[in-house]
XYZ file of C-alpha atoms in Angstrom:
526
model
C 75.916 116.815 79.364
C 78.797 119.109 80.500
C 80.687 120.357 82.835
C 79.081 124.276 81.343
C 75.690 122.843 81.468
C 76.139 121.349 85.331
C 77.031 123.970 86.521
C 73.905 126.689 85.499
C 71.539 123.594 86.879
C 73.022 123.823 89.917
C 73.424 127.555 89.440
C 68.837 127.242 89.098
C 68.554 124.563 92.201
C 70.809 126.390 94.898
C 72.641 125.132 97.579
C 71.918 122.033 99.216
C 73.059 118.951 100.707
C 75.020 117.745 98.252
C 75.604 122.227 96.563
C 78.158 124.477 97.909
C 78.609 127.534 96.836
C 82.441 130.008 98.083
C 83.516 133.309 97.268
C 86.834 133.011 96.201
C 88.002 136.130 94.738
C 91.427 135.604 95.225
C 92.139 133.188 98.188
C 91.277 130.027 98.828
C 88.064 129.804 101.549
C 89.212 128.946 105.480
C 85.850 126.739 105.202
C 86.367 125.207 101.892
C 87.874 121.820 103.078
C 85.467 121.678 106.219
C 82.879 121.067 103.265
C 85.200 119.211 100.831
C 85.361 116.640 104.075
C 81.174 116.950 105.100
C 81.337 116.034 101.574
C 83.520 113.250 101.076
C 81.767 111.948 105.052
C 78.373 111.817 103.581
C 76.889 111.122 99.318
C 80.291 112.965 98.246
C 79.217 117.048 96.652
C 79.573 119.685 94.415
C 81.332 123.181 95.170
C 81.696 125.846 92.899
C 84.342 128.889 93.480
C 83.183 132.478 92.671
C 79.992 131.840 93.526
C 77.759 133.666 96.051
C 75.105 131.633 98.657
C 72.349 133.391 96.499
C 74.207 131.922 93.305
C 75.459 135.055 91.982
C 78.671 134.165 89.585
C 81.969 136.888 91.309
C 84.366 135.013 89.326
C 87.992 133.824 90.384
C 90.766 136.300 89.630
C 92.114 134.990 86.244
C 95.542 135.868 87.447
C 95.325 133.452 90.320
C 93.296 130.926 89.048
C 95.904 128.794 88.749
C 97.853 129.022 91.939
C 94.339 128.458 93.285
C 94.304 124.834 91.377
C 97.821 124.551 92.664
C 96.797 124.807 96.189
C 93.769 122.687 96.835
C 95.167 120.308 94.713
C 98.650 120.036 96.817
C 96.323 120.475 100.262
C 93.983 117.465 99.461
C 97.001 115.874 99.109
C 98.429 116.677 102.089
C 97.585 114.267 105.272
C 98.202 117.103 108.096
C 95.610 119.306 106.309
C 93.411 115.874 104.698
C 93.060 112.256 106.134
C 92.960 110.561 105.071
C 94.350 112.218 101.744
C 91.900 112.562 98.510
C 93.121 113.505 95.656
C 90.756 116.030 93.767
C 90.388 117.408 89.803
C 89.042 120.848 90.351
C 88.225 122.171 86.836
C 88.320 126.378 85.140
C 85.224 126.938 83.659
C 83.825 130.161 81.961
C 80.752 130.877 82.610
C 78.590 134.509 81.959
C 81.959 135.420 81.022
C 83.287 134.926 84.210
C 86.008 132.244 85.716
C 84.175 129.186 88.228
C 86.784 126.260 89.852
C 84.664 124.033 89.293
C 85.605 120.858 92.511
C 83.394 117.572 92.032
C 84.222 115.424 94.922
C 82.654 111.704 95.442
C 81.733 110.150 98.307
C 84.761 107.938 99.740
C 84.484 104.869 101.927
C 86.768 106.383 104.876
C 85.841 108.892 107.441
C 87.796 111.869 106.870
C 89.281 114.413 109.227
C 90.668 118.150 108.212
C 93.033 119.712 110.694
C 91.968 116.547 113.180
C 88.384 117.064 113.065
C 85.590 115.543 111.446
C 82.775 117.397 109.997
C 80.111 115.964 108.493
C 76.839 117.278 105.896
C 72.950 118.403 105.954
C 70.777 120.691 104.229
C 71.716 123.186 105.903
C 75.726 123.269 106.088
C 78.628 121.495 107.271
C 78.805 120.799 111.287
C 81.404 118.712 113.191
C 81.210 116.055 114.603
C 81.905 115.277 118.097
C 79.448 113.607 119.701
C 80.929 110.035 120.571
C 77.479 107.868 119.597
C 77.473 109.776 116.025
C 81.130 108.985 115.227
C 80.557 105.858 116.031
C 77.287 105.836 113.576
C 79.596 107.452 110.680
C 82.941 105.008 111.109
C 79.472 102.025 111.308
C 78.113 103.670 108.027
C 81.252 103.831 106.440
C 82.372 100.401 106.882
C 79.018 99.205 105.352
C 79.677 100.899 102.770
C 82.144 98.740 100.756
C 83.542 95.205 101.015
C 87.501 97.374 100.738
C 86.957 98.406 103.904
C 86.678 95.183 106.198
C 89.260 94.557 108.710
C 91.259 91.180 107.883
C 92.301 89.641 111.550
C 96.273 89.223 111.684
C 96.962 91.661 108.790
C 100.435 92.163 109.190
C 102.793 94.887 107.586
C 105.118 91.696 107.086
C 102.016 89.629 104.071
C 102.321 93.194 102.240
C 105.083 93.034 99.573
C 107.068 95.822 99.945
C 108.328 96.681 96.081
C 104.229 97.092 95.386
C 104.549 99.677 98.564
C 107.795 100.488 96.750
C 106.382 100.825 93.218
C 103.276 102.471 94.667
C 105.502 105.734 96.290
C 107.507 105.570 92.850
C 105.440 106.330 90.621
C 102.944 108.572 92.378
C 105.899 110.524 93.348
C 106.604 111.068 89.580
C 103.307 111.346 88.585
C 103.494 114.377 91.568
C 106.415 115.962 89.759
C 108.426 114.871 92.817
C 106.663 116.519 95.541
C 104.030 113.585 97.006
C 103.315 113.043 100.767
C 103.701 110.020 100.002
C 107.572 109.896 98.984
C 108.168 111.012 102.523
C 106.272 108.612 104.615
C 107.328 104.941 106.317
C 105.384 101.651 104.503
C 102.928 101.692 107.628
C 101.738 105.596 107.394
C 101.659 105.136 103.448
C 98.449 102.936 104.202
C 97.399 104.939 106.957
C 97.276 108.194 104.710
C 95.864 105.922 101.958
C 92.425 105.236 103.664
C 93.916 100.999 103.608
C 94.069 101.443 107.291
C 90.981 101.665 109.719
C 89.639 101.589 113.033
C 86.606 99.355 114.367
C 83.102 101.361 116.207
C 81.770 98.686 116.209
C 81.029 96.868 119.477
C 83.541 93.955 119.910
C 80.881 91.513 120.174
C 80.570 91.891 116.308
C 83.671 89.910 116.290
C 85.530 91.930 114.000
C 89.109 93.172 115.005
C 88.820 96.608 116.513
C 91.628 97.735 114.273
C 94.287 96.845 111.424
C 94.436 96.785 107.410
C 91.771 96.256 105.302
C 91.070 93.728 102.590
C 91.762 97.030 100.103
C 95.743 96.931 101.126
C 96.131 93.105 101.229
C 94.731 93.640 97.396
C 96.695 96.224 96.379
C 100.003 94.918 98.468
C 99.174 91.635 99.429
C 101.559 88.501 98.667
C 99.562 86.174 96.379
C 99.525 83.817 99.716
C 98.281 86.619 101.702
C 95.785 87.550 99.267
C 94.072 83.853 98.572
C 94.573 82.985 102.203
C 92.050 86.570 102.802
C 89.446 85.844 99.883
C 89.881 82.144 98.317
C 87.169 82.945 95.015
C 89.663 85.865 94.072
C 90.526 85.950 90.454
C 90.299 87.382 87.218
C 90.563 85.212 84.298
C 91.616 85.867 80.174
C 90.492 84.280 77.637
C 90.347 85.030 73.753
C 87.254 83.027 71.763
C 87.602 83.815 68.328
C 88.912 79.727 66.709
C 87.911 77.663 69.854
C 84.236 79.478 70.405
C 83.498 76.259 73.346
C 86.443 76.597 75.244
C 89.345 79.968 74.483
C 93.129 80.196 71.962
C 94.378 81.478 74.800
C 94.301 82.476 78.916
C 95.398 83.697 81.473
C 94.312 82.908 84.964
C 94.806 85.741 87.639
C 95.139 85.722 90.867
C 97.906 88.523 91.651
C 98.169 91.889 93.745
C 95.905 94.481 91.419
C 98.829 96.257 90.524
C 100.579 93.185 88.723
C 97.012 92.271 87.995
C 96.860 95.263 85.333
C 99.908 94.812 84.370
C 99.492 90.997 83.202
C 95.560 92.361 81.678
C 96.861 94.985 79.575
C 99.723 92.464 78.421
C 96.860 90.045 77.084
C 95.984 92.856 75.552
C 97.965 93.557 73.817
C 99.232 90.411 72.773
C 95.596 89.847 70.897
C 94.509 93.000 69.744
C 95.581 95.272 67.073
C 96.351 98.627 67.345
C 95.224 100.851 64.416
C 97.847 104.415 63.668
C 96.382 107.484 64.778
C 98.087 111.241 65.416
C 95.971 113.011 68.255
C 97.439 117.289 67.806
C 100.150 115.574 65.895
C 101.241 113.010 68.084
C 100.394 109.411 67.443
C 98.810 107.449 70.478
C 97.459 104.070 70.750
C 93.806 103.376 70.324
C 93.633 100.733 72.422
C 95.928 101.493 75.104
C 93.892 104.220 75.458
C 90.311 103.089 75.749
C 91.722 99.385 77.270
C 93.373 101.036 80.671
C 90.003 102.945 81.227
C 88.032 99.407 80.820
C 90.524 97.560 82.881
C 91.093 100.175 85.593
C 87.423 100.512 85.774
C 86.854 96.301 85.860
C 89.565 96.251 89.000
C 88.458 99.843 90.960
C 85.167 98.526 90.995
C 84.879 95.554 91.087
C 81.979 94.015 94.431
C 85.059 91.806 96.308
C 82.631 90.490 98.716
C 81.026 88.090 95.770
C 82.235 84.904 94.396
C 81.903 85.661 91.084
C 84.866 85.102 89.209
C 85.908 89.269 86.473
C 85.871 88.062 83.305
C 87.776 89.257 80.146
C 86.872 87.791 77.323
C 88.461 88.842 73.510
C 85.936 87.261 70.936
C 85.985 88.093 67.565
C 84.422 91.262 66.696
C 84.414 92.746 70.392
C 85.535 92.544 73.655
C 83.386 91.381 77.029
C 84.512 92.600 80.274
C 82.069 91.404 83.366
C 82.604 91.464 87.138
C 80.843 91.596 90.084
C 78.274 95.125 91.666
C 76.873 96.584 94.017
C 73.699 97.992 92.366
C 73.398 102.225 92.534
C 71.285 102.386 88.930
C 70.579 99.685 86.462
C 70.375 99.174 82.782
C 72.781 100.872 79.861
C 74.945 103.683 81.259
C 74.346 106.648 79.039
C 78.305 108.637 79.132
C 76.850 112.106 78.632
C 74.627 111.343 81.596
C 75.189 109.187 84.230
C 76.509 109.254 88.248
C 79.178 107.121 88.967
C 79.542 106.040 91.766
C 82.548 104.787 93.770
C 82.504 101.288 94.375
C 85.433 101.279 96.428
C 87.415 104.705 96.534
C 90.313 103.105 98.691
C 90.981 100.834 95.697
C 90.364 103.733 92.760
C 92.136 106.496 94.760
C 95.513 104.065 94.338
C 94.730 104.353 91.347
C 94.627 107.811 91.007
C 97.827 108.826 93.007
C 99.580 106.154 90.258
C 98.285 107.547 87.362
C 96.377 103.922 86.790
C 93.136 106.071 86.712
C 91.730 109.942 85.978
C 89.102 111.156 88.215
C 85.865 108.979 89.362
C 83.296 108.820 85.478
C 86.588 109.791 83.094
C 87.462 105.889 82.094
C 83.718 105.501 80.620
C 84.099 108.926 78.885
C 86.960 107.739 77.879
C 86.388 104.920 76.183
C 82.847 106.648 74.763
C 85.296 109.560 73.015
C 87.873 107.135 71.727
C 85.844 104.229 70.014
C 83.784 105.504 67.328
C 88.029 105.965 65.738
C 88.753 102.478 67.187
C 85.961 101.165 65.655
C 84.106 103.848 62.796
C 80.222 103.799 63.353
C 80.541 101.021 66.432
C 79.897 102.589 70.111
C 81.051 100.602 73.897
C 78.289 99.373 75.997
C 78.117 99.669 79.743
C 75.213 97.808 81.096
C 75.003 98.246 85.201
C 73.066 95.462 87.068
C 74.182 92.784 89.511
C 77.472 92.319 87.301
C 79.083 95.221 85.178
C 79.153 94.830 81.440
C 80.941 96.659 78.806
C 81.196 95.252 75.761
C 84.040 97.201 73.393
C 83.947 97.198 69.567
C 86.783 96.269 67.954
C 88.754 95.984 64.640
C 88.458 93.012 62.562
C 91.762 92.592 60.324
C 91.279 88.633 60.178
C 88.543 86.057 58.975
C 88.291 84.714 62.580
C 85.574 82.057 61.200
C 87.681 81.315 58.311
C 90.609 79.779 60.373
C 88.440 78.296 62.627
C 86.357 76.406 59.660
C 89.713 75.237 58.359
C 90.332 73.915 61.822
C 87.327 71.754 61.238
C 87.800 71.161 58.146
C 90.658 69.234 59.510
C 88.617 66.926 61.204
C 86.111 66.493 57.606
C 87.560 63.112 56.059
C 87.083 61.763 59.245
C 83.637 62.949 59.456
C 83.290 62.585 56.208
C 82.662 58.746 56.816
C 78.860 59.728 58.244
C 77.659 61.499 56.173
C 78.831 61.189 52.372
C 76.782 60.571 49.421
C 75.934 57.399 48.469
C 74.243 58.449 45.269
C 76.635 59.567 42.047
C 77.401 63.406 42.342
C 75.867 63.247 38.848
C 73.670 67.265 38.977
C 70.114 67.280 39.540
C 68.488 69.216 37.030
C 65.706 71.308 39.635
C 64.376 75.187 38.321
C 65.213 77.822 40.700
C 61.426 77.602 42.497
C 61.994 74.299 43.627
C 65.126 74.801 45.134
C 63.425 78.038 47.065
C 60.805 76.085 48.271
C 63.234 73.259 49.175
C 65.248 76.090 51.357
C 61.900 77.580 53.113
C 60.673 73.698 53.909
C 63.973 73.052 55.784
C 65.885 75.321 56.881
C 64.578 76.432 60.421
C 66.671 79.302 61.600
C 65.528 82.965 62.533
C 66.707 83.877 58.994
C 66.362 87.256 56.573
C 64.666 86.524 53.182
C 68.306 88.236 51.665
C 70.197 85.296 53.888
C 67.263 82.573 52.181
C 67.821 83.889 48.770
C 71.715 83.808 48.963
C 71.398 79.799 50.914
C 69.104 79.120 47.210
C 72.182 80.281 44.917
C 74.556 78.422 46.533
C 72.281 74.954 46.886
C 71.346 75.298 43.571
C 75.264 76.096 42.770
C 75.689 72.593 44.181
C 72.826 71.104 41.804
C 74.431 72.440 38.668
C 77.628 70.130 39.384
C 79.234 67.155 41.063
C 80.020 69.240 44.232
C 81.689 72.460 44.792
C 84.535 73.934 47.770
C 84.449 76.857 49.749
C 86.563 78.405 46.756
C 84.372 78.489 44.183
C 80.878 79.249 46.574
C 83.059 82.583 47.450
C 84.264 83.718 44.277
C 81.381 83.231 42.427
C 78.601 85.046 45.189
C 81.419 87.531 45.643
C 81.253 87.254 49.202
C 83.700 86.467 52.046
C 84.836 82.954 53.524
C 83.003 83.467 56.826
C 80.012 84.394 55.251
C 80.442 81.663 53.351
C 81.345 78.779 56.090
C 78.560 80.410 57.900
C 75.868 79.711 55.109
C 77.295 75.950 54.509
C 76.762 75.065 58.770
C 73.499 75.681 57.874
C 73.117 73.437 54.713
C 74.442 71.212 56.292
C 72.212 71.388 59.831
C 69.345 70.515 57.074
C 71.151 67.357 55.697
C 70.904 69.157 52.327
C 74.793 69.112 51.702
C 77.330 66.581 52.835
C 81.386 67.472 52.569
C 83.024 64.021 50.320
C 86.598 63.395 49.739
C 89.966 65.042 51.869
C 91.075 68.214 53.130
C 92.757 69.609 50.502
C 90.786 67.911 47.438
C 87.544 67.061 48.548
C 83.407 69.308 48.121
C 80.084 69.759 49.536
C 77.701 67.597 47.711
C 74.302 67.066 47.566
C 72.958 64.260 50.691
C 70.798 61.686 49.561
C 68.139 63.524 51.270
C 68.592 66.220 49.029
C 68.118 64.639 46.020
C 64.575 63.030 46.982
C 63.522 66.710 48.949
C 64.083 67.840 45.338
C 63.129 65.813 43.308
C 59.904 65.124 44.618
C 59.169 68.893 44.449
C 60.197 69.482 41.501
C 58.505 72.711 39.559
C 59.553 72.203 36.374
C 59.865 76.169 34.896
């Protein structure tokens, strides 16, 4: 669903718990941040600027629309206006020939204030939260929203890495052309501004500290020992399984902060994945980086850190699988055009947005889906939500990994050949093609297609007509890839119809004694 279609649907639906219309011909409405604050504190929502309460489109003056967008984004990043700050991504959409400012707002794990006042949302609009009990209940609801909010006892600023905080401050400042609010804050103020310091409004009897730095602060900026002490089962496991399918060809076991975990996962992908040449608007871009930056950020930002299930990135021969523990909002495959994104760790995601690791919520899935058909023509990514979130990303295959694996296996063949080498002479067996087919159908129990069975029969026929053949001879005769031949040989060997005889350089595949007996017993002369 496009933004235009979504806005049209909202206009038909009208205002409600998650929808607000505001006139904004030339200026931002005074009550705008009360609504933004209320949405953040409730279930998120959408504000449409340039629309009356009755859904009539007035439009925003085209001459000031850029100024309004700039002021809106700047105010959302001003802790005096909105605390904790929250990055907004307003978009200008033309509806009925008029400009509407579309402002999507996510649900936050933090309790937000505007002008030092808390607002919440109801079907009737925005309302101030001033009652102490209502404030406590709001904090309690937010405390249960995400594991990142958990206050870690005894976690101090000294347990965090000042170089990582400096890196985040610099990245955010550069991204905002030197104007980011973090540039004027010290480390403690930055952490509070990012929502990584919390006050717990639950009763002291709950055993929780009343205030302090959160698990999110430790994960983003903590020293290694800090993270392991706070979350002993924390890890990311990056594996390559292209030749050694049982274990791995390469591995990076990661137990560091999220910023450096991002760096290492990106480096791991760049090390092992091809990057085909691609031009976009006359500029070369990296399709690999475009896709896997989003995939990796999604795994880091939306993992359920309360689960001991490890997060994994596994590179196979033809696809990459990522898997991480998840707090489920919906189940099954996601449709990139229709799914509703939910922030699993909003404070972590917000820091990632500020430093440029990610864009607005949900954009990563759409970005991957946009570039995937170019990266691997004719193939689409899969995103599957459940108790674990899985992404399956097809990748270009420029190497014959199965052939390389077969070569590695063949290095051990001389040793294995002593166990299955044919003991009888290797003279050809003169049987009909019908006999070959009957023998294949009787011995190959795998669920395979008729076409594959026909190819197996052709391969076995080639072997019966000579004193043995090599992989290369079968590949040339049947005009198929080495990968296909190796897979077929595995099937024929499993059925005890062929065996390898000789050295790895001069050896070949021959009939087993079992195959000779079966062929002679089933012989049907032509």
